[in-house]
PDB file of C-alpha atoms in Angstrom:
ATOM      1  CA  UNK Q  22       0.004   0.106   0.100  1.00  0.00           C
ATOM      2  CA  UNK Q  23       1.372   3.242  -0.938  1.00  0.00           C
ATOM      3  CA  UNK Q  24       1.496   5.712   2.031  1.00  0.00           C
ATOM      4  CA  UNK Q  25       0.179   9.325   1.362  1.00  0.00           C
ATOM      5  CA  UNK Q  26       2.190  12.079   1.293  1.00  0.00           C
ATOM      6  CA  UNK Q  27       2.198  12.911   4.915  1.00  0.00           C
ATOM      7  CA  UNK Q  28       3.614  15.175   7.725  1.00  0.00           C
ATOM      8  CA  UNK Q  29       4.547  13.259  10.557  1.00  0.00           C
ATOM      9  CA  UNK Q  30       6.909  15.701  12.497  1.00  0.00           C
ATOM     10  CA  UNK Q  31       4.758  15.558  15.511  1.00  0.00           C
ATOM     11  CA  UNK Q  32       5.806  12.340  15.897  1.00  0.00           C
ATOM     12  CA  UNK Q  33       9.176  10.932  17.356  1.00  0.00           C
ATOM     13  CA  UNK Q  34      12.116   8.063  16.325  1.00  0.00           C
ATOM     14  CA  UNK Q  35      11.632   6.819  20.664  1.00  0.00           C
ATOM     15  CA  UNK Q  36       7.736   5.853  20.302  1.00  0.00           C
ATOM     16  CA  UNK Q  37       6.951   2.544  19.800  1.00  0.00           C
ATOM     17  CA  UNK Q  38       5.585   0.711  16.908  1.00  0.00           C
ATOM     18  CA  UNK Q  39       1.975  -0.815  16.983  1.00  0.00           C
ATOM     19  CA  UNK Q  40       1.265  -4.375  16.002  1.00  0.00           C
ATOM     20  CA  UNK Q  41      -1.763  -6.739  15.898  1.00  0.00           C
ATOM     21  CA  UNK Q  42      -3.339  -9.584  15.085  1.00  0.00           C
ATOM     22  CA  UNK Q  43      -6.200 -11.934  15.792  1.00  0.00           C
ATOM     23  CA  UNK Q  44      -3.896 -13.954  17.751  1.00  0.00           C
ATOM     24  CA  UNK Q  45       0.130 -15.822  17.638  1.00  0.00           C
ATOM     25  CA  UNK Q  46       0.316 -15.594  13.651  1.00  0.00           C
ATOM     26  CA  UNK Q  47       1.291 -11.379  13.881  1.00  0.00           C
ATOM     27  CA  UNK Q  48       4.069 -12.532  16.088  1.00  0.00           C
ATOM     28  CA  UNK Q  49       5.851 -14.308  12.818  1.00  0.00           C
ATOM     29  CA  UNK Q  50       5.900 -10.254  11.796  1.00  0.00           C
ATOM     30  CA  UNK Q  51       7.153  -8.803  14.970  1.00  0.00           C
ATOM     31  CA  UNK Q  52       9.955 -11.090  15.416  1.00  0.00           C
ATOM     32  CA  UNK Q  53      11.068  -9.882  11.960  1.00  0.00           C
ATOM     33  CA  UNK Q  54      10.679  -6.285  12.822  1.00  0.00           C
ATOM     34  CA  UNK Q  55      12.739  -6.592  16.112  1.00  0.00           C
ATOM     35  CA  UNK Q  56      15.490  -8.451  13.997  1.00  0.00           C
ATOM     36  CA  UNK Q  57      15.361  -5.879  11.971  1.00  0.00           C
ATOM     37  CA  UNK Q  58      15.157  -2.911  13.507  1.00  0.00           C
ATOM     38  CA  UNK Q  59      16.766  -3.852  17.265  1.00  0.00           C
ATOM     39  CA  UNK Q  60      16.190  -0.647  18.585  1.00  0.00           C
ATOM     40  CA  UNK Q  61      12.559  -0.163  18.352  1.00  0.00           C
ATOM     41  CA  UNK Q  62       9.590  -0.975  21.339  1.00  0.00           C
ATOM     42  CA  UNK Q  63       7.095  -2.984  20.230  1.00  0.00           C
ATOM     43  CA  UNK Q  64       3.657  -2.883  21.458  1.00  0.00           C
ATOM     44  CA  UNK Q  65       1.391  -6.257  20.119  1.00  0.00           C
ATOM     45  CA  UNK Q  66      -2.029  -6.524  20.719  1.00  0.00           C
ATOM     46  CA  UNK Q  67      -2.986 -10.067  19.922  1.00  0.00           C
ATOM     47  CA  UNK Q  68      -7.175 -10.350  19.922  1.00  0.00           C
ATOM     48  CA  UNK Q  69      -7.296 -14.111  20.991  1.00  0.00           C
ATOM     49  CA  UNK Q  70     -10.627 -14.012  22.392  1.00  0.00           C
ATOM     50  CA  UNK Q  71     -12.065 -13.627  18.634  1.00  0.00           C
ATOM     51  CA  UNK Q  72      -9.931 -15.949  16.446  1.00  0.00           C
ATOM     52  CA  UNK Q  73      -9.978 -16.398  13.869  1.00  0.00           C
ATOM     53  CA  UNK Q  74     -10.927 -13.567  12.141  1.00  0.00           C
ATOM     54  CA  UNK Q  75     -11.206 -15.803   8.810  1.00  0.00           C
ATOM     55  CA  UNK Q  76     -14.650 -16.854   9.797  1.00  0.00           C
ATOM     56  CA  UNK Q  77     -15.890 -14.034  11.004  1.00  0.00           C
ATOM     57  CA  UNK Q  78     -18.060 -11.346   9.086  1.00  0.00           C
ATOM     58  CA  UNK Q  79     -16.285  -8.237   7.644  1.00  0.00           C
ATOM     59  CA  UNK Q  80     -18.192  -5.926   9.456  1.00  0.00           C
ATOM     60  CA  UNK Q  81     -16.949  -7.948  13.061  1.00  0.00           C
ATOM     61  CA  UNK Q  82     -13.259  -7.872  11.231  1.00  0.00           C
ATOM     62  CA  UNK Q  83     -13.714  -3.732  10.951  1.00  0.00           C
ATOM     63  CA  UNK Q  84     -15.198  -3.203  14.468  1.00  0.00           C
ATOM     64  CA  UNK Q  85     -12.417  -5.764  16.305  1.00  0.00           C
ATOM     65  CA  UNK Q  86      -9.808  -3.985  14.042  1.00  0.00           C
ATOM     66  CA  UNK Q  87     -10.528  -0.261  14.419  1.00  0.00           C
ATOM     67  CA  UNK Q  88     -10.956  -0.651  18.224  1.00  0.00           C
ATOM     68  CA  UNK Q  89      -7.258  -2.390  18.297  1.00  0.00           C
ATOM     69  CA  UNK Q  90      -5.931   0.430  16.719  1.00  0.00           C
ATOM     70  CA  UNK Q  91      -7.466   3.357  18.655  1.00  0.00           C
ATOM     71  CA  UNK Q  92      -6.162   1.631  21.584  1.00  0.00           C
ATOM     72  CA  UNK Q  93      -2.477   1.227  20.207  1.00  0.00           C
ATOM     73  CA  UNK Q  94      -3.350   5.046  18.708  1.00  0.00           C
ATOM     74  CA  UNK Q  95      -3.538   5.720  22.669  1.00  0.00           C
ATOM     75  CA  UNK Q  96      -0.100   4.143  23.298  1.00  0.00           C
ATOM     76  CA  UNK Q  97       1.438   6.895  21.688  1.00  0.00           C
ATOM     77  CA  UNK Q  98       2.121   4.737  18.101  1.00  0.00           C
ATOM     78  CA  UNK Q  99       4.039   6.234  15.942  1.00  0.00           C
ATOM     79  CA  UNK Q 100       2.854   3.206  12.991  1.00  0.00           C
ATOM     80  CA  UNK Q 101       0.592   0.895  13.103  1.00  0.00           C
ATOM     81  CA  UNK Q 102       1.393  -2.450  11.096  1.00  0.00           C
ATOM     82  CA  UNK Q 103      -2.048  -4.897  10.810  1.00  0.00           C
ATOM     83  CA  UNK Q 104      -0.007  -8.451  10.799  1.00  0.00           C
ATOM     84  CA  UNK Q 105      -2.836 -10.206  10.129  1.00  0.00           C
ATOM     85  CA  UNK Q 106      -4.258 -10.682   6.430  1.00  0.00           C
ATOM     86  CA  UNK Q 107      -7.792 -11.287   7.095  1.00  0.00           C
ATOM     87  CA  UNK Q 108      -7.984  -7.052   9.166  1.00  0.00           C
ATOM     88  CA  UNK Q 109      -6.205  -6.422   6.118  1.00  0.00           C
ATOM     89  CA  UNK Q 110      -7.966  -7.532   3.707  1.00  0.00           C
ATOM     90  CA  UNK Q 111     -11.277  -6.434   5.068  1.00  0.00           C
ATOM     91  CA  UNK Q 112     -10.504  -3.003   7.477  1.00  0.00           C
ATOM     92  CA  UNK Q 113      -8.119  -1.631   5.757  1.00  0.00           C
ATOM     93  CA  UNK Q 114      -9.714   1.409   4.644  1.00  0.00           C
ATOM     94  CA  UNK Q 115     -11.418   1.515   8.098  1.00  0.00           C
ATOM     95  CA  UNK Q 116      -7.837   1.538   9.858  1.00  0.00           C
ATOM     96  CA  UNK Q 117      -6.681   3.913   7.607  1.00  0.00           C
ATOM     97  CA  UNK Q 118      -9.774   6.155   8.146  1.00  0.00           C
ATOM     98  CA  UNK Q 119      -9.788   5.640  11.782  1.00  0.00           C
ATOM     99  CA  UNK Q 120      -5.799   6.544  11.951  1.00  0.00           C
ATOM    100  CA  UNK Q 121      -6.723   9.992  10.036  1.00  0.00           C
ATOM    101  CA  UNK Q 122      -3.244  10.233   8.531  1.00  0.00           C
ATOM    102  CA  UNK Q 123      -1.797  10.510  12.492  1.00  0.00           C
ATOM    103  CA  UNK Q 124       0.429   7.729  11.683  1.00  0.00           C
ATOM    104  CA  UNK Q 125       2.117   5.462   9.402  1.00  0.00           C
ATOM    105  CA  UNK Q 126      -0.578   2.170   8.324  1.00  0.00           C
ATOM    106  CA  UNK Q 127       1.913  -0.956   7.193  1.00  0.00           C
ATOM    107  CA  UNK Q 128      -0.419  -3.927   6.385  1.00  0.00           C
ATOM    108  CA  UNK Q 129       1.000  -7.658   5.609  1.00  0.00           C
ATOM    109  CA  UNK Q 130      -0.579  -7.730   1.647  1.00  0.00           C
ATOM    110  CA  UNK Q 131       0.258  -4.949  -0.506  1.00  0.00           C
ATOM    111  CA  UNK Q 132       3.946  -5.324  -0.001  1.00  0.00           C
ATOM    112  CA  UNK Q 133       4.239  -8.445  -0.451  1.00  0.00           C
ATOM    113  CA  UNK Q 134       1.845  -8.407  -4.185  1.00  0.00           C
ATOM    114  CA  UNK Q 135       3.856  -5.656  -4.901  1.00  0.00           C
ATOM    115  CA  UNK Q 136       6.623  -7.756  -4.382  1.00  0.00           C
ATOM    116  CA  UNK Q 137       5.909 -10.823  -6.364  1.00  0.00           C
ATOM    117  CA  UNK Q 138       4.647  -8.958  -9.069  1.00  0.00           C
ATOM    118  CA  UNK Q 139       7.557  -7.113  -9.909  1.00  0.00           C
ATOM    119  CA  UNK Q 140       9.635 -10.291  -9.787  1.00  0.00           C
ATOM    120  CA  UNK Q 141       9.928 -13.347 -12.374  1.00  0.00           C
ATOM    121  CA  UNK Q 142       6.556 -15.312 -11.506  1.00  0.00           C
ATOM    122  CA  UNK Q 143       4.264 -16.968 -13.287  1.00  0.00           C
ATOM    123  CA  UNK Q 144       1.767 -18.952 -11.649  1.00  0.00           C
ATOM    124  CA  UNK Q 145       1.685 -17.655  -8.014  1.00  0.00           C
ATOM    125  CA  UNK Q 146      -0.907 -20.144  -5.236  1.00  0.00           C
ATOM    126  CA  UNK Q 147      -1.830 -18.167  -2.496  1.00  0.00           C
ATOM    127  CA  UNK Q 148      -3.548 -20.261   0.787  1.00  0.00           C
ATOM    128  CA  UNK Q 149      -4.924 -17.953   3.146  1.00  0.00           C
ATOM    129  CA  UNK Q 150      -8.426 -18.036   5.639  1.00  0.00           C
ATOM    130  CA  UNK Q 151     -12.091 -17.937   4.113  1.00  0.00           C
ATOM    131  CA  UNK Q 152     -12.311 -14.211   4.431  1.00  0.00           C
ATOM    132  CA  UNK Q 153      -8.857 -13.229   2.935  1.00  0.00           C
ATOM    133  CA  UNK Q 154      -9.874 -15.342  -0.128  1.00  0.00           C
ATOM    134  CA  UNK Q 155     -13.240 -14.170  -0.322  1.00  0.00           C
ATOM    135  CA  UNK Q 156     -11.799 -10.352  -0.986  1.00  0.00           C
ATOM    136  CA  UNK Q 157      -9.642 -10.966  -3.328  1.00  0.00           C
ATOM    137  CA  UNK Q 158      -7.533  -8.766  -2.542  1.00  0.00           C
ATOM    138  CA  UNK Q 159      -4.041 -10.603  -3.306  1.00  0.00           C
ATOM    139  CA  UNK Q 160      -5.122 -11.534  -6.555  1.00  0.00           C
ATOM    140  CA  UNK Q 161      -6.389  -7.933  -7.168  1.00  0.00           C
ATOM    141  CA  UNK Q 162      -3.048  -6.441  -5.887  1.00  0.00           C
ATOM    142  CA  UNK Q 163      -0.890  -8.745  -7.857  1.00  0.00           C
ATOM    143  CA  UNK Q 164      -2.931  -8.099 -11.273  1.00  0.00           C
ATOM    144  CA  UNK Q 165      -3.318  -5.030 -10.898  1.00  0.00           C
ATOM    145  CA  UNK Q 166       0.790  -4.074 -11.004  1.00  0.00           C
ATOM    146  CA  UNK Q 167       1.216  -7.269 -13.215  1.00  0.00           C
ATOM    147  CA  UNK Q 168      -1.391  -8.905 -15.447  1.00  0.00           C
ATOM    148  CA  UNK Q 169       0.366 -11.456 -17.003  1.00  0.00           C
ATOM    149  CA  UNK Q 170       0.587 -13.456 -13.564  1.00  0.00           C
ATOM    150  CA  UNK Q 171      -2.225 -16.282 -12.874  1.00  0.00           C
ATOM    151  CA  UNK Q 172      -2.908 -15.972  -9.442  1.00  0.00           C
ATOM    152  CA  UNK Q 173      -5.054 -18.898  -7.622  1.00  0.00           C
ATOM    153  CA  UNK Q 174      -6.445 -18.527  -3.975  1.00  0.00           C
ATOM    154  CA  UNK Q 175      -7.221 -21.223  -1.956  1.00  0.00           C
ATOM    155  CA  UNK Q 176      -8.892 -21.133   1.448  1.00  0.00           C
ATOM    156  CA  UNK Q 177      -6.784 -23.036   4.493  1.00  0.00           C
ATOM    157  CA  UNK Q 178      -9.435 -22.551   7.433  1.00  0.00           C
ATOM    158  CA  UNK Q 179      -8.217 -25.476  10.031  1.00  0.00           C
ATOM    159  CA  UNK Q 180      -4.700 -23.983   9.426  1.00  0.00           C
ATOM    160  CA  UNK Q 181      -5.237 -21.615  12.318  1.00  0.00           C
ATOM    161  CA  UNK Q 182      -6.587 -22.936  15.247  1.00  0.00           C
ATOM    162  CA  UNK Q 183      -4.658 -25.837  14.132  1.00  0.00           C
ATOM    163  CA  UNK Q 184      -2.037 -23.292  15.258  1.00  0.00           C
ATOM    164  CA  UNK Q 185      -3.505 -21.191  17.587  1.00  0.00           C
ATOM    165  CA  UNK Q 186      -3.613 -25.026  19.206  1.00  0.00           C
ATOM    166  CA  UNK Q 187      -0.196 -25.440  19.672  1.00  0.00           C
ATOM    167  CA  UNK Q 188      -0.220 -28.444  16.830  1.00  0.00           C
ATOM    168  CA  UNK Q 189       3.103 -27.971  15.041  1.00  0.00           C
ATOM    169  CA  UNK Q 190       5.155 -30.636  14.142  1.00  0.00           C
ATOM    170  CA  UNK Q 191       2.240 -32.466  14.883  1.00  0.00           C
ATOM    171  CA  UNK Q 192       0.567 -36.091  12.533  1.00  0.00           C
ATOM    172  CA  UNK Q 193      -2.670 -33.634  12.624  1.00  0.00           C
ATOM    173  CA  UNK Q 194      -1.173 -30.083  10.783  1.00  0.00           C
ATOM    174  CA  UNK Q 195       0.597 -32.638   8.338  1.00  0.00           C
ATOM    175  CA  UNK Q 196      -2.577 -34.206   7.500  1.00  0.00           C
ATOM    176  CA  UNK Q 197      -4.417 -30.725   6.734  1.00  0.00           C
ATOM    177  CA  UNK Q 198      -1.384 -28.981   4.618  1.00  0.00           C
ATOM    178  CA  UNK Q 199      -1.008 -32.671   2.950  1.00  0.00           C
ATOM    179  CA  UNK Q 200      -5.124 -32.035   2.426  1.00  0.00           C
ATOM    180  CA  UNK Q 201      -4.396 -28.537   1.572  1.00  0.00           C
ATOM    181  CA  UNK Q 202      -1.466 -28.274  -1.074  1.00  0.00           C
ATOM    182  CA  UNK Q 203      -2.912 -31.200  -2.906  1.00  0.00           C
ATOM    183  CA  UNK Q 204      -5.390 -29.125  -4.432  1.00  0.00           C
ATOM    184  CA  UNK Q 205      -5.713 -28.901  -7.985  1.00  0.00           C
ATOM    185  CA  UNK Q 206      -6.492 -25.312  -7.460  1.00  0.00           C
ATOM    186  CA  UNK Q 207      -2.402 -25.394  -6.490  1.00  0.00           C
ATOM    187  CA  UNK Q 208      -1.228 -27.838  -9.286  1.00  0.00           C
ATOM    188  CA  UNK Q 209       0.652 -25.824 -11.388  1.00  0.00           C
ATOM    189  CA  UNK Q 210       2.028 -22.840  -9.235  1.00  0.00           C
ATOM    190  CA  UNK Q 211       6.097 -22.376  -8.219  1.00  0.00           C
ATOM    191  CA  UNK Q 212       5.508 -19.765  -6.082  1.00  0.00           C
ATOM    192  CA  UNK Q 213       3.295 -20.101  -3.117  1.00  0.00           C
ATOM    193  CA  UNK Q 214       2.171 -17.061  -0.743  1.00  0.00           C
ATOM    194  CA  UNK Q 215       1.536 -17.719   2.919  1.00  0.00           C
ATOM    195  CA  UNK Q 216      -1.488 -15.499   3.041  1.00  0.00           C
ATOM    196  CA  UNK Q 217      -1.803 -15.731   7.089  1.00  0.00           C
ATOM    197  CA  UNK Q 218       0.657 -14.614   9.462  1.00  0.00           C
ATOM    198  CA  UNK Q 219       0.033 -17.885  11.378  1.00  0.00           C
ATOM    199  CA  UNK Q 220       1.339 -19.867   8.551  1.00  0.00           C
ATOM    200  CA  UNK Q 221       4.756 -19.409   9.029  1.00  0.00           C
ATOM    201  CA  UNK Q 222       4.918 -21.047  11.880  1.00  0.00           C
ATOM    202  CA  UNK Q 223       4.408 -24.493   9.911  1.00  0.00           C
ATOM    203  CA  UNK Q 224       6.919 -22.972   7.271  1.00  0.00           C
ATOM    204  CA  UNK Q 225       9.554 -25.880   7.308  1.00  0.00           C
ATOM    205  CA  UNK Q 226       6.282 -28.030   7.194  1.00  0.00           C
ATOM    206  CA  UNK Q 227       4.805 -26.991   4.177  1.00  0.00           C
ATOM    207  CA  UNK Q 228       8.361 -26.187   2.550  1.00  0.00           C
ATOM    208  CA  UNK Q 229       9.066 -30.295   3.320  1.00  0.00           C
ATOM    209  CA  UNK Q 230       5.928 -30.898   1.127  1.00  0.00           C
ATOM    210  CA  UNK Q 231       7.337 -29.183  -1.767  1.00  0.00           C
ATOM    211  CA  UNK Q 232      10.648 -29.679  -1.368  1.00  0.00           C
ATOM    212  CA  UNK Q 233      12.652 -27.456  -3.745  1.00  0.00           C
ATOM    213  CA  UNK Q 234       9.900 -27.986  -6.575  1.00  0.00           C
ATOM    214  CA  UNK Q 235       7.779 -24.726  -5.145  1.00  0.00           C
ATOM    215  CA  UNK Q 236       9.098 -21.442  -4.063  1.00  0.00           C
ATOM    216  CA  UNK Q 237       7.392 -20.002  -0.841  1.00  0.00           C
ATOM    217  CA  UNK Q 238       7.375 -16.185   0.216  1.00  0.00           C
ATOM    218  CA  UNK Q 239       9.124 -14.814   3.099  1.00  0.00           C
ATOM    219  CA  UNK Q 240       6.032 -12.518   3.688  1.00  0.00           C
ATOM    220  CA  UNK Q 241       6.960 -10.726   7.565  1.00  0.00           C
ATOM    221  CA  UNK Q 242      10.608 -10.390   6.067  1.00  0.00           C
ATOM    222  CA  UNK Q 243       9.094  -8.553   3.105  1.00  0.00           C
ATOM    223  CA  UNK Q 244       7.081  -6.020   5.706  1.00  0.00           C
ATOM    224  CA  UNK Q 245       9.419  -5.885   8.090  1.00  0.00           C
ATOM    225  CA  UNK Q 246      11.363  -3.990   5.605  1.00  0.00           C
ATOM    226  CA  UNK Q 247       8.740  -2.060   4.100  1.00  0.00           C
ATOM    227  CA  UNK Q 248       8.155  -0.720   7.573  1.00  0.00           C
ATOM    228  CA  UNK Q 249      11.743   0.204   8.021  1.00  0.00           C
ATOM    229  CA  UNK Q 250      11.392   2.001   4.651  1.00  0.00           C
ATOM    230  CA  UNK Q 251       8.312   3.681   5.562  1.00  0.00           C
ATOM    231  CA  UNK Q 252      10.038   4.937   9.157  1.00  0.00           C
ATOM    232  CA  UNK Q 253      13.366   5.699   7.089  1.00  0.00           C
ATOM    233  CA  UNK Q 254      11.631   8.273   4.819  1.00  0.00           C
ATOM    234  CA  UNK Q 255       9.713  10.118   7.517  1.00  0.00           C
ATOM    235  CA  UNK Q 256      13.274  10.081  10.133  1.00  0.00           C
ATOM    236  CA  UNK Q 257      11.137   7.843  12.407  1.00  0.00           C
ATOM    237  CA  UNK Q 258      13.741   5.267  13.010  1.00  0.00           C
ATOM    238  CA  UNK Q 259      14.643   4.455  16.537  1.00  0.00           C
ATOM    239  CA  UNK Q 260      18.888   4.647  16.181  1.00  0.00           C
ATOM    240  CA  UNK Q 261      19.455   4.538  19.911  1.00  0.00           C
ATOM    241  CA  UNK Q 262      17.348   2.248  22.335  1.00  0.00           C
ATOM    242  CA  UNK Q 263      19.918  -0.409  23.744  1.00  0.00           C
ATOM    243  CA  UNK Q 264      17.270  -1.870  26.011  1.00  0.00           C
ATOM    244  CA  UNK Q 265      14.260  -1.887  23.398  1.00  0.00           C
ATOM    245  CA  UNK Q 266      10.497  -2.751  25.262  1.00  0.00           C
ATOM    246  CA  UNK Q 267       8.016  -5.363  24.133  1.00  0.00           C
ATOM    247  CA  UNK Q 268       4.885  -5.287  25.796  1.00  0.00           C
ATOM    248  CA  UNK Q 269       2.062  -7.889  25.071  1.00  0.00           C
ATOM    249  CA  UNK Q 270      -1.390  -7.120  25.015  1.00  0.00           C
ATOM    250  CA  UNK Q 271      -4.211  -9.992  25.105  1.00  0.00           C
ATOM    251  CA  UNK Q 272      -7.868 -10.489  24.980  1.00  0.00           C
ATOM    252  CA  UNK Q 273      -7.719 -13.242  26.278  1.00  0.00           C
ATOM    253  CA  UNK Q 274      -4.348 -15.608  27.856  1.00  0.00           C
ATOM    254  CA  UNK Q 275      -3.425 -18.354  26.130  1.00  0.00           C
ATOM    255  CA  UNK Q 276      -0.783 -21.067  27.054  1.00  0.00           C
ATOM    256  CA  UNK Q 277       0.473 -21.435  23.031  1.00  0.00           C
ATOM    257  CA  UNK Q 278       0.490 -17.078  23.221  1.00  0.00           C
ATOM    258  CA  UNK Q 279       2.699 -17.402  26.204  1.00  0.00           C
ATOM    259  CA  UNK Q 280       4.643 -20.369  24.687  1.00  0.00           C
ATOM    260  CA  UNK Q 281       5.838 -18.808  21.486  1.00  0.00           C
ATOM    261  CA  UNK Q 282       6.006 -14.816  22.180  1.00  0.00           C
ATOM    262  CA  UNK Q 283       9.032 -16.178  24.745  1.00  0.00           C
ATOM    263  CA  UNK Q 284      10.273 -18.462  22.013  1.00  0.00           C
ATOM    264  CA  UNK Q 285      10.324 -15.103  19.738  1.00  0.00           C
ATOM    265  CA  UNK Q 286      11.358 -12.231  22.335  1.00  0.00           C
ATOM    266  CA  UNK Q 287      12.721 -14.368  25.591  1.00  0.00           C
ATOM    267  CA  UNK Q 288      12.081 -15.448  28.559  1.00  0.00           C
ATOM    268  CA  UNK Q 289      11.177 -11.771  30.323  1.00  0.00           C
ATOM    269  CA  UNK Q 290       7.953 -10.332  28.267  1.00  0.00           C
ATOM    270  CA  UNK Q 291       5.619  -7.794  29.425  1.00  0.00           C
ATOM    271  CA  UNK Q 292       1.523 -10.212  28.885  1.00  0.00           C
ATOM    272  CA  UNK Q 293      -1.112  -8.078  30.051  1.00  0.00           C
ATOM    273  CA  UNK Q 294      -4.399  -8.814  30.168  1.00  0.00           C
ATOM    274  CA  UNK Q 295      -7.056  -6.333  28.193  1.00  0.00           C
ATOM    275  CA  UNK Q 296     -10.203  -6.285  27.721  1.00  0.00           C
ATOM    276  CA  UNK Q 297     -11.198  -3.656  24.807  1.00  0.00           C
TER     277      UNK Q 297
END
């Protein structure tokens, strides 16, 4: 998504970056942001009470996303990262509207779609939640930049609940992955976009299925680089912060979130229950 010409002179590099998702999936983006921008304070909101977003109505997704955005703004965030494909596909314009030009908004679909469109790809597959696939945003965004690319999207709704329940490297997930990836819609793809930020948690298992036949796109890395570019453009990169702070808010505390967040961010993390 192209950021409008804005004046963000009222913002300071020392302000935190706000990130939100329906659950643990956005941690894959947050982890990459932490790696690429090690001096940044991060505030993460995981809406675990309402997951999976992919099964919710557009109206509900808009309501959750705008409430969380307003909360992150109240926490003095200098940028909002929608680390959720379903929220991006259904509520991006509403989030941008509620931000009202105060801070940059970075989503997880448009930077990925643009990068894929301008590289050498012919047949691209997208696996995502039902709500993301129904929006058709990946196909529209890719083909807007390169109309010669064939894009096939497949809804894979069982993956998010399996990940949230902690079924990583488990026969259940192996069976679900095999069932989805062997679908005829994905038969001729040479590139696969993981159209949900939860899915990189299953990256090894997905790559194992394909071997070297299909290139799997590293979306969190693309999004983190895009965020870095935007912050740099507006002189908002924090370059002097030896002890960055990572604060996590959850609408429902889950063991799996605790486990993955500690794995990504270290044993001592600030985890707080918050109902909006």
